[in-house]
Short mmCIF file of C-alpha atoms in Angstrom, two decimals:
data_model
loop_
_atom_site.label_atom_id
_atom_site.label_comp_id
_atom_site.label_asym_id
_atom_site.label_seq_id
_atom_site.Cartn_x
_atom_site.Cartn_y
_atom_site.Cartn_z
CA MET A 1 -29.79 41.63 -33.21
CA ARG A 2 -33.10 41.04 -30.80
CA LEU A 3 -32.84 37.82 -28.64
CA ASN A 4 -35.75 36.46 -26.65
CA ARG A 5 -35.64 34.35 -23.68
CA ARG A 6 -35.46 31.32 -25.55
CA ASP A 7 -32.94 32.16 -28.31
CA PHE A 8 -30.79 33.74 -25.41
CA VAL A 9 -30.77 29.92 -23.25
CA LYS A 10 -30.10 28.38 -26.67
CA LEU A 11 -27.06 30.44 -27.52
CA SER A 12 -25.66 30.31 -24.05
CA SER A 13 -25.84 26.49 -23.89
CA ALA A 14 -23.86 26.12 -27.25
CA THR A 15 -21.11 28.55 -26.14
CA ALA A 16 -21.08 26.85 -22.65
CA LEU A 17 -20.99 23.83 -24.65
CA GLY A 18 -18.41 24.63 -27.10
CA VAL A 19 -16.06 26.05 -24.49
CA ALA A 20 -16.45 23.26 -22.51
CA PHE A 21 -15.45 20.54 -25.24
CA THR A 22 -12.59 22.43 -26.57
CA GLY A 23 -10.18 22.16 -24.26
CA LEU A 24 -10.57 18.76 -23.37
CA GLY A 25 -8.14 17.30 -25.65
CA MET A 26 -5.59 19.94 -24.74
CA GLY A 27 -2.16 18.67 -22.92
CA CYS A 28 -3.57 15.45 -22.69
CA LYS A 29 -2.26 14.17 -25.94
CA LYS A 30 1.39 14.31 -25.24
CA THR A 31 1.06 13.05 -21.78
CA ALA A 32 -1.11 9.93 -22.89
CA VAL A 33 1.41 9.12 -25.75
CA THR A 34 4.19 9.15 -23.77
CA LYS A 35 2.55 6.77 -20.91
CA ILE A 36 1.63 4.51 -23.92
CA ALA A 37 5.33 4.22 -25.01
CA GLN A 38 6.49 3.56 -21.43
CA MET A 39 4.36 0.65 -21.08
CA LYS A 40 5.96 -0.69 -24.31
CA PRO A 41 7.89 -4.13 -22.79
CA ASP A 42 11.00 -2.81 -24.48
CA TRP A 43 10.88 0.41 -21.74
CA SER A 44 8.57 -1.58 -18.92
CA LYS A 45 8.16 -4.90 -16.81
CA GLU A 46 5.20 -6.31 -15.66
CA THR A 47 4.65 -7.99 -12.29
CA THR A 48 1.69 -9.51 -10.42
CA SER A 49 0.96 -8.30 -6.85
CA VAL A 50 -1.74 -8.46 -4.61
CA CYS A 51 -3.78 -5.81 -3.61
CA ALA A 52 -3.14 -4.68 -0.16
CA TYR A 53 -6.62 -2.89 0.92
CA CYS A 54 -9.07 -5.46 1.83
CA SER A 55 -8.94 -9.19 2.81
CA VAL A 56 -10.37 -10.60 -0.50
CA GLY A 57 -7.04 -10.28 -2.04
CA CYS A 58 -7.32 -9.47 -5.62
CA GLY A 59 -4.73 -9.47 -8.20
CA LEU A 60 -2.82 -6.79 -9.71
CA VAL A 61 -0.55 -6.48 -12.51
CA VAL A 62 2.42 -3.66 -11.65
CA THR A 63 3.95 -2.14 -14.78
CA THR A 64 7.31 -0.68 -13.70
CA SER A 65 9.75 1.61 -15.44
CA LEU A 66 12.92 0.13 -16.37
CA GLN A 67 14.81 3.61 -16.28
CA THR A 68 13.29 5.20 -13.34
CA LYS A 69 12.56 1.84 -11.42
CA ARG A 70 9.25 3.55 -10.23
CA ALA A 71 5.64 2.00 -10.80
CA ILE A 72 3.89 3.81 -13.77
CA ASN A 73 0.54 1.63 -13.88
CA VAL A 74 -1.29 -0.77 -12.07
CA GLU A 75 -4.73 -2.70 -13.20
CA GLY A 76 -6.37 -5.82 -12.50
CA ASN A 77 -4.91 -9.24 -13.53
CA PRO A 78 -6.84 -10.86 -16.07
CA ASP A 79 -5.58 -14.28 -14.41
CA HIS A 80 -6.29 -14.13 -10.81
CA PRO A 81 -9.21 -16.39 -10.21
CA ILE A 82 -10.68 -14.02 -7.82
CA ASN A 83 -11.38 -10.86 -9.59
CA GLU A 84 -10.68 -12.12 -12.88
CA GLY A 85 -9.13 -8.64 -13.95
CA SER A 86 -11.43 -6.29 -12.31
CA LEU A 87 -10.95 -4.08 -9.26
CA CYS A 88 -12.95 -1.63 -6.77
CA ALA A 89 -12.09 2.17 -6.85
CA LYS A 90 -9.30 1.45 -3.38
CA GLY A 91 -7.55 -1.32 -5.51
CA ALA A 92 -7.87 0.91 -9.07
CA SER A 93 -5.84 3.72 -7.22
CA SER A 94 -3.29 1.61 -5.06
CA ILE A 95 -0.39 2.95 -7.28
CA GLN A 96 -0.94 6.35 -5.14
CA MET A 97 0.46 3.66 -2.00
CA THR A 98 3.59 4.36 -3.99
CA GLU A 99 3.55 6.79 -6.23
CA ASN A 100 2.10 9.78 -4.47
CA ASN A 101 4.19 13.30 -3.94
CA LEU A 102 1.77 14.37 -1.50
CA ARG A 103 2.93 11.01 0.94
CA ASN A 104 4.78 11.84 3.93
CA GLY A 105 8.31 10.27 3.47
CA LYS A 106 9.91 10.92 6.74
CA CYS A 107 9.25 9.39 10.09
CA LEU A 108 7.80 11.02 12.58
CA TYR A 109 8.30 9.98 16.50
CA ARG A 110 6.28 11.50 19.56
CA ALA A 111 7.93 11.12 22.58
CA PRO A 112 6.00 9.84 25.53
CA TYR A 113 3.95 12.70 27.48
CA SER A 114 4.93 15.05 24.53
CA GLY A 115 2.97 17.09 22.43
CA GLU A 116 5.12 17.43 19.58
CA TRP A 117 6.64 15.21 16.44
CA GLU A 118 10.12 15.20 16.13
CA GLU A 119 11.05 13.87 12.57
CA LYS A 120 14.01 10.83 12.69
CA SER A 121 15.88 8.75 10.25
CA TRP A 122 14.84 5.35 8.69
CA ASP A 123 17.69 3.78 10.55
CA TRP A 124 16.53 5.70 14.11
CA CYS A 125 13.23 4.50 13.40
CA LYS A 126 14.43 0.53 12.34
CA LYS A 127 16.64 0.17 15.29
CA ARG A 128 13.97 1.36 18.02
CA ILE A 129 11.72 -1.14 16.54
CA ALA A 130 13.94 -3.55 16.88
CA LYS A 131 15.11 -2.66 20.18
CA LEU A 132 11.39 -2.61 21.50
CA ALA A 133 10.66 -5.95 20.20
CA LYS A 134 13.44 -7.62 21.78
CA LYS A 135 12.69 -5.77 24.98
CA SER A 136 8.65 -7.40 24.70
CA ARG A 137 10.09 -10.95 23.89
CA ASP A 138 12.99 -10.64 26.81
CA LYS A 139 10.17 -9.51 29.07
CA ALA A 140 7.45 -12.17 28.41
CA PHE A 141 9.97 -15.27 27.05
CA VAL A 142 9.18 -18.57 28.89
CA GLU A 143 12.14 -20.68 28.64
CA LYS A 144 10.69 -23.84 30.61
CA ASN A 145 7.10 -24.58 31.52
CA ASP A 146 5.76 -25.93 35.14
CA LYS A 147 7.47 -29.17 34.37
CA GLY A 148 10.81 -28.22 33.65
CA GLN A 149 10.45 -29.11 30.26
CA VAL A 150 12.49 -26.45 27.49
CA VAL A 151 9.14 -24.80 25.87
CA ASN A 152 10.85 -21.55 24.61
CA ARG A 153 7.76 -19.35 24.49
CA ASN A 154 7.02 -15.72 23.42
CA MET A 155 3.95 -15.39 25.24
CA GLY A 156 3.99 -11.39 25.33
CA VAL A 157 3.54 -10.98 21.52
CA ALA A 158 0.93 -11.90 19.27
CA SER A 159 0.95 -11.84 15.36
CA LEU A 160 -1.95 -11.29 12.77
CA GLY A 161 -1.33 -12.43 9.41
CA SER A 162 -3.01 -10.46 6.43
CA ALA A 163 -5.25 -12.10 3.83
CA ALA A 164 -3.99 -9.86 1.40
CA LEU A 165 -0.05 -11.69 1.42
CA ASP A 166 0.44 -14.80 -0.77
CA ASN A 167 1.48 -18.06 0.53
CA GLU A 168 5.08 -17.42 0.26
CA GLU A 169 4.87 -14.64 2.15
CA CYS A 170 3.04 -16.29 4.82
CA TYR A 171 5.26 -18.70 5.09
CA ALA A 172 7.88 -16.51 5.68
CA MET A 173 6.01 -14.47 7.85
CA HIS A 174 5.41 -17.96 9.73
CA ALA A 175 8.55 -19.06 9.95
CA PHE A 176 9.91 -15.27 11.56
CA MET A 177 7.23 -15.57 14.24
CA ARG A 178 7.85 -19.11 15.21
CA ALA A 179 11.77 -18.41 15.16
CA GLN A 180 11.23 -15.81 17.86
CA GLY A 181 9.34 -17.97 19.99
CA ILE A 182 5.80 -16.60 19.34
CA VAL A 183 2.75 -19.09 19.61
CA TYR A 184 0.13 -16.89 19.29
CA LEU A 185 -0.42 -16.58 15.48
CA GLU A 186 -3.66 -15.99 13.63
CA HIS A 187 -4.74 -15.14 10.47
CA GLN A 188 -7.02 -12.37 8.98
CA ALA A 189 -8.87 -15.11 7.16
CA ARG A 190 -9.89 -16.74 10.31
CA ILE A 191 -11.39 -14.06 11.91
#
């Protein structure tokens, strides 16, 4: 068989397309069927949430498997007034914040003036954060003002709320901060 240049290009293109499109469905069918079956109401639960990436506050619908108690799908909430079901690229990939095998699941701590990181337990980290927060509060706490009036203010800590929080979360965070005596409260939506 004798091929000229034009026939060779045609034959090569047809072969490349055939090889490329032949393997597209391989292995995907079983995964897709399994995922669809997991998303049925008998096997999963849908919960509304808010995207945590920026201050827009787009609504999400998170589908959680009832067997594994893990998120299996995240999509835009069509009933949400801000995004009406659409999501940006970051919001669409927000499932990776919880379901990502590459995410570091351990706490790393670097002591002051040290160049080495140490793995620490979550309990150790929580206790350290609580200890340092109390130390900052005690250091900057003002019980009485110049006139002798009781004010109970924490002047050394400030709080910046997130616009990605819903009203209930903002209320709980505000109450927690006020209980510590924090007076410098601000919100991302006002900045």
